[in-house]
Amino acid sequence: MSVQKPVRITGLDTDVKFVKGVGDRLAKILNRLGVFNVRDLFMHYPGRYEDRTKICPIYNLRAGEPASIQVNVLAVEEKRSPKAHMLITKAAVCDDSGIIYLTWFNQSYIKNKLIKFVNKEIIAFGTPQVGIKGLEINNPEWEEAGNISDSLSINRIVPIYPLTDGLHQGSIRRIVHQALDKYLHDVEEILPDEILDKRDLIDLQCAVGNIHFPESKEAFDAARYRLVYEEFFLLQLALAIKKHNITADTNGIAFKVTEEITKDFFESLPFTLTNSQRCVINDISRDMSRSVSMNRLLQGDVGSGKTVVAAAAIVIAIKNGYQAAIMAPTEILAEQHYNVISKMLEKLGIKPVLLTSSITAAGKRKARDLISSGEAQVVIGTHALIQDDIDFNKLGLAVIDEQHRFGVLQRVALKEKGWNPDVLVMTATPIPRTLALTVYGDLDISVIDELPPGRKPIRTHWKTGNQRNHVYQAVRKLVNEGRQIYIVCPLIEESEKLQAKAAKELAEHLANNVFPDLELQLLHGQMKPAEKEEIMRQFRDGEINILVSTTVIEVGVDVPNACVMVVEDAERFGLAQLHQLRGRVGRGEHQSFCVLIADPKTEEGRDRLNVMVRTTNGFEIAEEDLRIRGPGEFYGTRQSGIPSLRIANILRDVDILEQSREDAFELVKSDSYLKKDAHQKLRKEIVKRFNSFELVSLG
Ligand code: ADP
Ligand code: MG
């Protein structure tokens, strides 16, 4: 038996508590920020910077604008404010252009320190405010003017770090500075020379140094560019390798795809396909005919006609003797797909099987048998499809609708019900291209970018709460003309129960006081599936004039005669949700309307409503959403697998993202498993960074 020597942890792996000036107490605080070792500390990037390099004459100071001043200390005095029990230290300081007061609160050591500088020069930084005696600066940071070359907070571009309780800017600056002094030389370059040359990137040590304490604006820009590039590059490299693994695996099903196979299907449709639909069906056919498994994302705005595209792929699979499955996120949507696709495939003699968690035990048993025997050629369902007891006989195609509702794992789970089936992911979430490159970097992407002909653009109006009665009058007029209406009740995020209650109250109020003579029904998430289905049937069949609903109708519901979507308290909804809700109308021959009733209290809220009024283009809305809310919050992308970025900004750094993607895919083309010597450091870094979210299986 060999005795293992304890490993001495050195260099960047050094525990942060051993960095000079840290110790156990501060280390615990840093741990809370995810900083455990020196490497983490180096990657704890400043959130912003203040340029304190320019000295501003006192005369030019403006309230609210942070500035540095170089001043002579005239006098210092300390007072105790009797009311607030506060110790106030005041210094009068001047330069050639004027006098100003600097004030500190409860900093008992300031007076003794400052008194030594009377009649000497200091440099101070802070934000002037209007006080009793004109402008003054509260709690400025300061240093002796002769001494500023080593200052971390004066006369330089100063990093402002994200903090947590118990950690101050001054301490984190000192800690990072100490760590740089001692460990910066341990930072090793990981990017290959050819990339550094091609993109004119500065080396990693220089970048790390300058991202924390920039020597100049130019040095900072170069450092940030280098680090943003690297962050994207590693991510894109991981995706490129993953994608290479997928395409290198030729154990997929090579379906026979001929005109013969799909002819009957296309001829049976009541409409002709749009050019866009034809193109994406071509993409899909090409993928399906290859022995490499298909992994394709089909993006298309609400109402663009994705269902028929999925049906075409299903026909190809079935005619080749395989089973196909569609997984939808809600029962309503699964049922609707079931109805629509049953009709589409009727003439071909294909009868889909529906599987949701709400069908009876006996029904489920029957469905399960049909699925495992292979008699069920098409199975349509919810996540009930990926339960353990479901065994497909020969699953060849897995279609996943409305991807943003499912996590990555559920996508994989359905795929694993077959043996290398082709996968088609459909989403109405118009993911901006930049985000798609990052989130779905390993999928191929097809886009349906036109709506079926003859659709009239939906007119969107923003009305305030006190215009509600006008809205209701307009609704009544359209009902009299034979149209149907959705009214979506205010969003309550906290609980499904409260949401159902709010929906009930609104429905009762409208039924009793506003539309007593009309047929009005309620639909919400807490109702029994059979009840929901019955109400949807009645609505589809025109037996209901007004459907009061929660967001359960957000996804996919298709009733062409419904042409008004009224959203109550629209300011509570996100842009993505509003867009989805609006997508429920505008599906028939009639002019459709979306009415957003909202009294937003914030600028952001007003922005969102204006975007909705201005455009119906889902991609534009998604870009705006990303801009208004920032990438972290975008469409709940956190669940859908978007890795958190430390320094890169998906919006601002699009160009760098694209550069890095091009370079990463090119590199993987020539060295797919990063086996070359020049790529060893990269390889190590990628394994370290991404093994936790299973992006990489480096062969
Ligand atoms: P989504 O992309 O939102 O899932 P659907 O597949 O539900 O859209 O299609 C929306 C509506 O458009 C459906 O009623 C469908 O029958 C109709 N549709 C689809 N393609 C065409 C087309 N090429 N021409 C006319 N109508 C179409
Ligand atoms: Mg759909």
XYZ file of C-alpha atoms and ligand atoms in Angstrom:
727
model
C 0.000 0.000 0.000
C 1.358 3.346 -0.893
C 1.083 6.239 1.463
C -0.295 9.309 -0.231
C 1.590 12.474 0.447
C -0.625 15.419 1.312
C -0.822 17.648 -1.735
C 0.381 21.150 -1.134
C -2.016 23.520 -2.744
C -0.199 26.342 -4.435
C -0.561 29.043 -6.996
C -4.053 29.910 -8.125
C -5.545 27.058 -6.121
C -4.357 28.622 -2.874
C -7.208 29.054 -0.422
C -8.244 32.664 -0.355
C -7.799 32.794 3.418
C -4.042 32.645 2.889
C -4.002 35.793 0.784
C -2.350 38.543 2.799
C -4.933 40.538 4.704
C -7.748 37.984 4.432
C -7.754 35.366 7.226
C -10.618 33.183 8.394
C -13.240 35.835 9.016
C -12.945 37.619 5.673
C -12.510 34.303 3.881
C -15.969 33.250 5.068
C -17.395 36.464 3.712
C -15.616 35.983 0.389
C -16.910 32.404 0.225
C -20.385 33.847 0.177
C -19.464 35.538 -3.087
C -18.260 32.246 -4.509
C -14.633 33.145 -3.924
C -12.751 30.208 -2.433
C -9.319 30.383 -3.959
C -7.076 32.841 -5.713
C -8.436 31.871 -9.124
C -11.948 32.743 -7.982
C -10.682 36.005 -6.613
C -9.108 36.887 -9.954
C -12.416 36.092 -11.605
C -14.345 38.230 -9.171
C -14.470 41.003 -11.727
C -15.371 44.567 -10.882
C -18.968 45.384 -11.716
C -17.978 48.846 -12.905
C -15.202 51.395 -12.740
C -14.792 55.005 -11.816
C -12.380 57.125 -13.731
C -10.726 59.120 -10.993
C -7.774 60.149 -13.088
C -8.970 63.635 -13.857
C -8.737 66.400 -11.289
C -11.714 68.724 -11.343
C -11.455 72.338 -10.125
C -13.873 72.972 -7.236
C -15.539 75.656 -9.300
C -16.582 73.062 -11.881
C -18.057 70.509 -9.460
C -21.684 69.601 -10.088
C -24.101 68.076 -7.612
C -24.494 64.358 -8.212
C -21.448 64.017 -10.466
C -18.592 62.081 -8.843
C -15.244 63.833 -9.190
C -11.695 64.045 -7.874
C -10.338 67.271 -6.440
C -6.797 68.221 -5.513
C -7.068 70.557 -2.555
C -5.343 72.264 0.321
C -6.695 71.394 3.776
C -7.581 74.619 5.609
C -9.096 73.411 8.862
C -10.579 70.328 10.483
C -13.222 70.172 13.182
C -15.171 67.448 14.928
C -18.709 67.811 16.277
C -21.186 65.525 17.911
C -24.672 65.973 16.609
C -26.883 65.802 19.711
C -29.979 64.647 17.881
C -28.619 61.794 15.829
C -25.800 60.807 18.191
C -23.534 61.161 15.271
C -19.897 62.108 15.151
C -19.369 64.571 12.359
C -15.917 65.444 11.053
C -15.706 68.399 8.698
C -12.770 69.717 6.733
C -12.690 72.943 4.809
C -10.539 72.560 1.717
C -9.701 74.814 -1.200
C -8.020 75.036 -4.563
C -7.443 78.038 -6.826
C -11.053 78.024 -7.888
C -12.952 77.783 -4.611
C -13.660 76.308 -1.193
C -15.707 73.248 -0.309
C -16.472 71.182 2.817
C -15.688 67.518 3.119
C -17.787 65.678 5.706
C -17.394 62.272 7.342
C -19.867 60.586 9.643
C -18.969 58.368 12.606
C -15.366 57.903 11.585
C -13.579 58.701 14.807
C -10.088 58.202 13.421
C -10.472 60.709 10.574
C -9.795 63.851 12.586
C -6.407 62.806 13.930
C -5.351 61.536 10.550
C -6.539 64.596 8.698
C -5.215 67.180 11.096
C -1.692 66.303 9.929
C -2.598 67.560 6.476
C -3.627 71.053 7.393
C -1.860 73.351 4.931
C -0.946 70.336 2.830
C -2.454 68.924 -0.315
C -4.713 65.928 -0.526
C -6.659 64.350 -3.355
C -10.235 63.497 -2.548
C -12.903 61.683 -4.477
C -16.633 61.692 -3.927
C -19.988 62.905 -5.099
C -20.802 66.551 -4.337
C -24.211 67.275 -2.876
C -26.053 70.447 -2.133
C -25.675 71.131 1.600
C -26.543 74.039 3.857
C -23.435 75.981 2.858
C -23.445 75.184 -0.843
C -21.862 72.074 -2.304
C -20.224 69.584 0.025
C -18.880 66.059 -0.326
C -19.946 63.368 2.130
C -17.607 60.524 3.037
C -15.055 61.168 0.325
C -12.142 58.800 -0.188
C -8.820 60.609 0.073
C -5.035 60.334 0.034
C -2.074 62.599 0.541
C -1.376 64.226 -2.828
C 2.316 63.277 -2.848
C 1.512 59.657 -2.175
C -1.030 58.783 -4.790
C 1.057 56.602 -7.027
C 0.306 53.524 -4.851
C -3.240 54.431 -4.020
C -5.881 51.928 -4.989
C -8.740 54.364 -4.904
C -7.405 57.748 -5.928
C -6.039 59.162 -9.164
C -6.649 56.051 -11.218
C -9.386 54.115 -12.905
C -10.816 52.515 -9.777
C -12.566 49.131 -9.745
C -15.920 48.946 -7.991
C -16.545 45.364 -6.903
C -19.735 43.503 -6.135
C -19.904 43.341 -2.343
C -21.700 41.445 0.337
C -22.379 42.189 4.023
C -19.164 42.777 5.897
C -17.013 43.456 2.865
C -15.987 46.981 1.909
C -14.666 48.366 -1.361
C -11.429 49.322 0.354
C -10.787 45.798 1.662
C -11.652 43.920 -1.506
C -9.455 46.288 -3.505
C -6.561 45.679 -1.130
C -7.138 41.913 -1.158
C -7.236 41.664 -4.926
C -4.190 43.886 -5.188
C -2.234 41.726 -2.754
C -3.259 38.589 -4.611
C -2.190 40.074 -7.935
C 1.189 40.977 -6.464
C 1.843 37.489 -5.291
C 0.016 35.219 -7.740
C -0.386 36.992 -11.067
C 2.748 35.290 -12.374
C 1.039 31.919 -11.773
C -1.629 32.758 -14.325
C -0.926 30.696 -17.421
C -1.878 31.530 -20.947
C -4.459 29.109 -22.298
C -5.244 30.476 -25.730
C -3.093 29.185 -28.602
C -0.740 31.656 -30.255
C -2.538 31.560 -33.566
C -5.714 32.829 -31.906
C -3.895 35.503 -29.923
C -2.332 36.695 -33.175
C -5.439 36.432 -35.284
C -7.580 38.470 -32.909
C -4.793 40.643 -31.581
C -5.476 39.631 -27.986
C -3.274 40.653 -25.075
C -1.855 37.881 -22.911
C -3.822 36.589 -19.953
C -1.623 37.979 -17.165
C -1.804 41.431 -18.618
C -5.572 41.092 -19.026
C -6.162 39.911 -15.450
C -4.014 42.719 -14.071
C -5.744 45.386 -16.082
C -9.288 44.178 -15.553
C -8.806 44.827 -11.833
C -6.555 47.852 -11.871
C -6.549 49.319 -15.388
C -3.435 51.287 -16.229
C -5.396 53.288 -18.763
C -8.668 53.264 -20.644
C -6.931 51.569 -23.579
C -5.394 48.902 -21.345
C -8.806 48.258 -19.839
C -10.474 47.910 -23.228
C -7.822 45.452 -24.354
C -8.156 43.471 -21.125
C -11.915 43.287 -21.320
C -11.868 42.284 -24.974
C -9.415 39.514 -24.222
C -11.441 38.143 -21.297
C -14.817 38.403 -23.020
C -13.361 36.673 -26.045
C -11.958 33.915 -23.871
C -15.208 33.378 -22.016
C -17.183 33.033 -25.233
C -14.439 31.044 -26.911
C -14.358 28.365 -24.219
C -18.119 28.087 -24.324
C -18.234 27.886 -28.100
C -15.424 25.378 -28.083
C -17.380 23.151 -25.714
C -20.419 23.451 -27.977
C -18.368 22.803 -31.093
C -16.979 19.628 -29.555
C -20.419 18.508 -28.446
C -21.766 19.130 -31.891
C -18.832 17.324 -33.447
C -19.540 14.338 -31.233
C -23.122 14.305 -32.394
C -22.240 14.502 -36.071
C -19.411 12.005 -35.740
C -21.915 9.479 -34.463
C -23.390 7.933 -37.593
C -25.537 5.463 -35.712
C -28.669 7.495 -36.286
C -31.539 6.423 -38.475
C -31.176 7.145 -42.184
C -34.819 7.535 -43.128
C -35.777 7.085 -46.741
C -37.127 10.438 -47.856
C -38.703 10.658 -51.306
C -41.423 12.721 -52.867
C -43.596 9.607 -52.952
C -43.515 9.316 -49.198
C -44.931 12.757 -48.430
C -47.002 13.307 -51.577
C -50.346 12.120 -50.157
C -49.830 14.102 -47.026
C -49.133 17.403 -48.776
C -52.009 16.857 -51.171
C -54.413 16.262 -48.308
C -53.715 19.628 -46.669
C -56.396 22.313 -46.968
C -53.767 24.965 -47.726
C -50.511 25.303 -49.620
C -47.369 25.571 -47.590
C -45.604 28.885 -47.303
C -42.115 29.130 -48.817
C -40.705 29.279 -45.362
C -42.478 26.092 -44.310
C -41.220 24.380 -47.454
C -37.631 25.411 -46.682
C -37.671 24.099 -43.146
C -39.301 20.860 -44.262
C -36.380 20.534 -46.681
C -33.887 21.077 -43.849
C -35.657 18.451 -41.788
C -35.908 15.950 -44.652
C -32.216 16.312 -45.336
C -31.397 15.739 -41.666
C -33.690 12.750 -41.433
C -32.214 11.073 -44.484
C -28.740 11.131 -42.943
C -27.292 8.509 -40.673
C -26.340 11.271 -38.248
C -29.147 11.943 -35.776
C -31.118 15.092 -36.356
C -30.845 17.704 -33.641
C -32.764 20.627 -34.968
C -34.462 23.607 -33.410
C -37.439 24.920 -35.318
C -38.154 28.504 -34.447
C -41.302 30.141 -35.670
C -43.400 32.888 -34.254
C -46.807 32.065 -32.844
C -49.140 31.202 -35.682
C -46.399 30.667 -38.241
C -47.529 27.073 -38.795
C -45.061 24.791 -37.054
C -47.571 22.005 -36.467
C -47.817 21.031 -40.101
C -44.029 20.935 -40.338
C -43.907 18.539 -37.401
C -46.627 16.474 -39.048
C -44.555 16.185 -42.232
C -41.603 14.877 -40.226
C -43.941 12.432 -38.486
C -45.178 11.139 -41.814
C -41.602 10.485 -42.933
C -40.873 8.526 -39.755
C -44.051 6.469 -39.924
C -43.725 5.617 -43.599
C -40.293 4.266 -42.736
C -41.814 1.960 -40.151
C -40.890 3.951 -37.062
C -42.927 5.518 -34.281
C -43.044 9.254 -33.662
C -43.819 11.175 -30.498
C -44.748 14.759 -29.729
C -44.309 16.102 -26.245
C -46.141 19.304 -25.314
C -45.862 21.249 -22.044
C -49.550 21.417 -21.075
C -52.551 19.156 -21.326
C -54.529 21.714 -23.260
C -51.779 21.939 -25.817
C -51.260 18.182 -26.023
C -54.976 17.719 -26.593
C -55.020 20.391 -29.210
C -52.080 18.843 -31.038
C -53.861 15.548 -30.793
C -57.003 16.994 -32.403
C -55.181 18.930 -35.114
C -52.716 16.202 -36.033
C -55.369 13.482 -35.932
C -57.244 15.466 -38.543
C -54.133 16.049 -40.644
C -53.251 12.358 -40.687
C -56.807 11.064 -40.981
C -56.679 10.710 -44.756
C -53.486 8.682 -44.476
C -55.247 6.268 -42.158
C -53.017 7.100 -39.198
C -54.577 7.384 -35.760
C -52.486 9.025 -33.028
C -52.635 7.996 -29.392
C -53.005 10.589 -26.657
C -51.155 10.173 -23.407
C -51.492 12.687 -20.593
C -51.471 12.194 -16.851
C -55.190 12.869 -16.636
C -56.516 10.029 -18.728
C -57.976 7.103 -16.773
C -55.800 4.291 -15.494
C -57.413 1.916 -17.931
C -56.869 4.355 -20.788
C -53.266 4.734 -19.773
C -52.744 0.994 -19.662
C -54.189 0.697 -23.111
C -52.026 3.521 -24.450
C -48.958 1.965 -22.864
C -49.648 -1.341 -24.571
C -50.209 0.286 -27.935
C -46.960 2.197 -27.543
C -44.854 -0.776 -26.543
C -46.333 -3.061 -29.202
C -45.692 -0.451 -31.861
C -49.346 -0.276 -32.876
C -49.374 3.360 -31.842
C -47.554 5.000 -34.714
C -47.871 8.536 -33.347
C -48.006 9.310 -29.656
C -48.932 12.773 -28.485
C -48.698 13.728 -24.867
C -47.312 15.713 -22.014
C -44.333 14.792 -19.859
C -46.364 11.624 -19.147
C -44.469 10.396 -22.214
C -41.169 10.323 -20.399
C -42.338 8.380 -17.360
C -40.387 5.222 -16.663
C -43.204 2.840 -17.521
C -43.482 4.049 -21.115
C -41.585 1.856 -23.562
C -41.597 2.604 -27.216
C -41.321 -0.223 -29.673
C -39.340 1.678 -32.258
C -39.209 5.404 -31.637
C -37.637 7.113 -34.630
C -38.635 10.741 -34.176
C -39.102 12.803 -31.049
C -40.748 16.211 -31.431
C -40.676 18.557 -28.480
C -42.992 21.525 -28.687
C -42.526 24.844 -26.950
C -39.067 24.010 -25.801
C -38.775 26.918 -23.399
C -41.223 25.189 -21.103
C -39.052 22.110 -20.830
C -35.620 21.787 -19.348
C -32.722 20.329 -21.241
C -33.038 17.130 -19.237
C -36.575 16.442 -20.410
C -35.428 16.866 -23.984
C -32.785 14.205 -23.366
C -35.256 11.949 -21.539
C -37.570 11.758 -24.527
C -34.678 11.113 -26.878
C -33.608 8.228 -24.681
C -36.966 6.522 -25.159
C -35.652 5.497 -28.534
C -32.416 4.322 -29.945
C -30.821 7.417 -31.438
C -34.074 8.904 -32.717
C -34.094 12.152 -34.635
C -35.016 15.119 -32.506
C -36.978 18.170 -33.554
C -37.406 20.894 -30.981
C -40.043 23.498 -31.749
C -40.288 26.835 -30.084
C -42.368 29.930 -30.523
C -39.938 31.730 -28.274
C -38.226 33.991 -30.705
C -34.785 33.680 -29.253
C -32.548 36.402 -30.590
C -29.810 34.973 -32.719
C -27.076 35.835 -30.255
C -28.814 34.015 -27.463
C -29.614 31.044 -29.676
C -25.927 30.756 -30.526
C -25.156 30.414 -26.868
C -28.080 28.425 -25.530
C -28.655 26.109 -28.433
C -25.170 26.240 -29.852
C -25.210 22.495 -30.446
C -28.498 22.436 -32.340
C -29.039 23.313 -35.969
C -31.541 26.066 -36.315
C -34.342 26.516 -38.849
C -36.600 29.511 -38.798
C -40.096 29.980 -40.210
C -39.967 33.671 -40.905
C -43.276 34.307 -42.626
C -46.864 33.932 -41.546
C -49.429 32.083 -43.681
C -50.950 34.439 -46.258
C -54.066 36.474 -45.646
C -53.442 37.145 -41.986
C -54.337 40.652 -40.977
C -51.794 42.129 -38.582
C -53.181 42.298 -35.062
C -53.903 45.812 -33.849
C -52.656 46.402 -30.347
C -53.968 49.116 -28.034
C -52.799 50.161 -24.627
C -55.654 51.430 -22.460
C -55.578 52.639 -18.889
C -57.746 51.226 -16.121
C -60.296 54.028 -16.321
C -60.901 53.290 -20.000
C -61.964 49.760 -19.107
C -65.650 50.368 -19.804
C -64.901 51.527 -23.330
C -62.981 48.332 -23.862
C -65.920 46.269 -22.628
C -68.273 48.137 -24.960
C -66.031 47.365 -27.901
C -65.905 43.731 -26.821
C -69.702 43.575 -26.754
C -69.899 45.042 -30.240
C -67.589 42.377 -31.638
C -69.464 39.603 -29.847
C -72.623 40.900 -31.538
C -70.809 40.521 -34.857
C -70.204 36.879 -34.004
C -66.623 37.042 -32.744
C -65.231 35.406 -29.609
C -63.115 37.087 -26.971
C -60.407 36.149 -24.485
C -60.072 38.153 -21.306
C -56.939 37.280 -19.361
C -57.050 38.093 -15.665
C -54.244 39.787 -13.734
C -51.181 37.683 -13.121
C -50.563 36.475 -9.585
C -47.187 34.821 -9.399
C -47.254 33.757 -5.765
C -49.662 30.887 -5.962
C -51.854 28.927 -8.329
C -54.655 29.053 -5.780
C -54.652 32.828 -5.524
C -54.464 32.982 -9.290
C -57.536 30.775 -9.612
C -59.345 32.909 -7.050
C -58.553 36.103 -8.927
C -59.758 34.522 -12.150
C -62.992 33.415 -10.492
C -63.629 36.875 -9.085
C -63.057 38.554 -12.399
C -65.275 36.053 -14.200
C -68.068 36.518 -11.650
C -67.828 40.269 -11.826
C -67.948 40.260 -15.628
C -70.747 37.700 -15.761
C -72.930 39.504 -13.217
C -72.247 43.161 -13.868
C -70.876 43.627 -17.357
C -71.948 40.845 -19.706
C -74.947 39.215 -17.946
C -76.598 38.478 -21.294
C -73.566 36.781 -22.882
C -72.179 33.280 -22.576
C -69.098 33.651 -20.417
C -66.918 30.898 -19.009
C -63.837 30.576 -16.876
C -60.669 28.597 -17.497
C -57.856 28.265 -14.979
C -55.052 25.929 -14.036
C -56.681 24.499 -10.920
C -59.652 23.063 -12.787
C -59.918 19.354 -13.475
C -58.508 18.358 -16.866
C -61.900 17.090 -18.007
C -63.492 20.433 -17.120
C -60.773 22.331 -18.962
C -61.164 20.160 -21.991
C -64.927 20.601 -22.007
C -64.636 24.372 -21.817
C -62.050 24.458 -24.581
C -64.352 22.321 -26.694
C -67.265 24.682 -26.087
C -65.099 27.637 -26.949
C -63.808 25.997 -30.126
C -67.357 25.143 -31.125
C -68.496 28.715 -30.619
C -70.785 27.994 -27.666
C -68.967 30.498 -25.497
C -68.678 34.211 -26.342
C -66.139 35.259 -23.776
C -63.488 33.095 -22.191
C -62.045 34.520 -18.991
C -58.751 32.802 -18.410
C -55.438 32.733 -16.676
C -52.243 32.251 -18.657
C -53.131 28.567 -19.147
C -54.191 29.663 -22.617
C -50.825 31.279 -23.223
C -49.353 28.454 -25.213
C -50.530 27.182 -28.535
C -54.310 27.413 -28.271
C -55.805 27.866 -31.727
C -59.371 29.153 -32.172
C -59.552 31.214 -35.381
C -62.872 32.883 -34.573
C -61.453 34.388 -31.376
C -60.237 37.802 -32.414
C -59.836 39.913 -29.291
C -57.346 39.345 -26.526
C -57.917 41.613 -23.546
C -55.198 41.458 -20.907
C -56.065 42.929 -17.522
C -53.253 44.605 -15.568
C -50.940 43.935 -18.475
C -48.027 45.636 -16.729
C -47.654 42.553 -14.537
C -46.764 40.347 -17.478
C -43.418 39.947 -19.152
C -43.032 40.768 -22.826
C -42.681 37.143 -23.775
C -45.953 36.295 -22.071
C -47.799 39.203 -23.618
C -46.550 38.195 -27.015
C -47.670 34.616 -26.485
C -51.073 35.762 -25.284
C -51.499 38.054 -28.258
C -50.581 35.121 -30.482
C -53.886 33.459 -29.526
C -55.708 35.862 -31.827
C -55.071 36.883 -35.417
C -55.521 33.306 -36.589
C -58.582 33.703 -38.747
C -59.971 35.896 -41.487
C -61.211 38.644 -39.138
C -59.320 41.722 -38.042
C -57.954 40.914 -34.585
C -57.202 43.139 -31.641
C -55.099 42.953 -28.541
C -56.053 45.312 -25.744
C -53.618 45.781 -22.902
C -55.218 47.377 -19.877
C -52.387 48.761 -17.821
C -51.280 51.554 -15.531
C -47.560 50.874 -15.271
C -45.717 52.626 -12.480
C -42.209 52.283 -13.834
C -40.326 53.399 -16.905
C -39.579 49.772 -17.652
C -43.270 48.933 -17.539
C -44.102 51.732 -19.967
C -41.256 50.577 -22.221
C -42.693 47.095 -22.367
C -46.184 48.273 -23.288
C -44.847 50.587 -25.963
C -42.904 47.725 -27.496
C -46.090 45.658 -27.657
C -48.017 48.457 -29.332
C -45.213 49.166 -31.782
C -44.481 45.691 -33.129
C -45.926 42.214 -33.520
C -42.607 40.776 -34.631
C -41.592 38.206 -32.057
C -37.905 38.528 -32.784
C -37.984 42.257 -32.308
C -39.888 41.807 -29.065
C -37.342 39.294 -27.852
C -34.476 41.670 -28.611
C -36.264 44.408 -26.701
C -36.945 42.058 -23.810
C -33.291 41.194 -23.664
C -32.436 44.876 -23.717
C -34.959 45.907 -21.056
C -34.477 43.011 -18.682
C -30.942 41.856 -19.339
C -29.941 38.359 -20.356
C -30.160 36.792 -16.896
C -33.909 37.177 -16.720
C -34.631 36.428 -20.318
C -37.483 33.960 -20.786
C -36.428 31.960 -17.764
C -33.352 30.983 -19.690
C -31.638 30.032 -16.482
C -33.495 26.725 -16.524
C -33.059 26.205 -20.215
C -29.340 25.874 -19.834
C -27.812 29.222 -20.548
C -24.526 29.253 -18.691
C -23.923 32.248 -16.518
C -21.406 34.585 -17.994
C -18.997 36.384 -15.712
C -17.784 39.164 -17.889
C -19.266 38.857 -21.349
C -22.535 40.573 -22.091
C -24.655 38.782 -24.630
C -26.131 42.018 -25.923
C -23.131 44.279 -26.068
C -20.587 41.700 -27.097
C -22.338 40.097 -30.054
C -19.419 40.751 -32.379
C -16.970 39.080 -30.054
C -19.354 36.152 -29.637
C -19.449 35.659 -33.360
C -15.665 35.908 -33.721
C -15.147 33.366 -30.977
C -17.695 31.023 -32.462
C -16.057 31.123 -35.857
C -12.638 30.444 -34.339
C -13.872 27.679 -32.052
C -15.628 25.756 -34.791
C -12.598 26.133 -37.045
C -10.281 24.830 -34.361
C -12.488 21.818 -33.671
C -12.535 21.066 -37.368
C -8.777 20.505 -37.358
C -8.387 19.103 -33.845
C -11.757 17.753 -32.767
C -10.703 16.358 -29.396
C -8.087 18.990 -28.625
C -5.287 16.474 -28.796
C -2.590 18.748 -30.186
C 0.053 19.941 -27.745
C -0.820 23.550 -28.371
C -4.367 22.854 -27.189
C -3.691 20.982 -23.949
C -4.269 23.956 -21.694
C -7.503 24.736 -23.467
C -8.623 21.181 -23.083
C -7.913 21.179 -19.368
C -9.743 24.449 -18.896
C -12.825 23.264 -20.752
C -13.056 20.042 -18.817
C -12.713 22.002 -15.604
C -15.330 24.568 -16.532
C -17.975 22.516 -18.188
C -18.000 19.058 -16.702
C -20.559 20.274 -14.232
C -23.143 20.879 -16.903
C -22.282 17.942 -19.064
C -21.423 19.959 -22.099
C -18.333 18.090 -22.931
C -17.460 14.492 -23.418
C -13.897 14.845 -24.506
C -13.085 11.518 -26.150
P -47.757 27.593 -34.498
O -46.519 27.806 -35.258
O -48.081 28.725 -33.581
O -47.792 26.261 -33.788
P -49.912 26.462 -35.969
O -49.191 25.309 -36.496
O -50.835 26.237 -34.824
O -48.906 27.609 -35.588
O -50.663 27.163 -37.178
C -51.481 28.273 -36.956
C -52.671 28.261 -37.901
O -52.233 28.496 -39.236
C -53.378 26.945 -37.916
O -54.756 27.210 -37.906
C -52.929 26.299 -39.216
O -53.914 25.445 -39.753
C -52.735 27.502 -40.119
N -51.726 27.312 -41.164
C -50.529 26.712 -41.054
N -49.838 26.754 -42.210
C -50.630 27.379 -43.095
C -50.484 27.750 -44.472
N -49.388 27.458 -45.175
N -51.508 28.412 -45.054
C -52.609 28.715 -44.371
N -52.825 28.402 -43.068
C -51.849 27.748 -42.431
Mg -47.713 25.377 -31.967
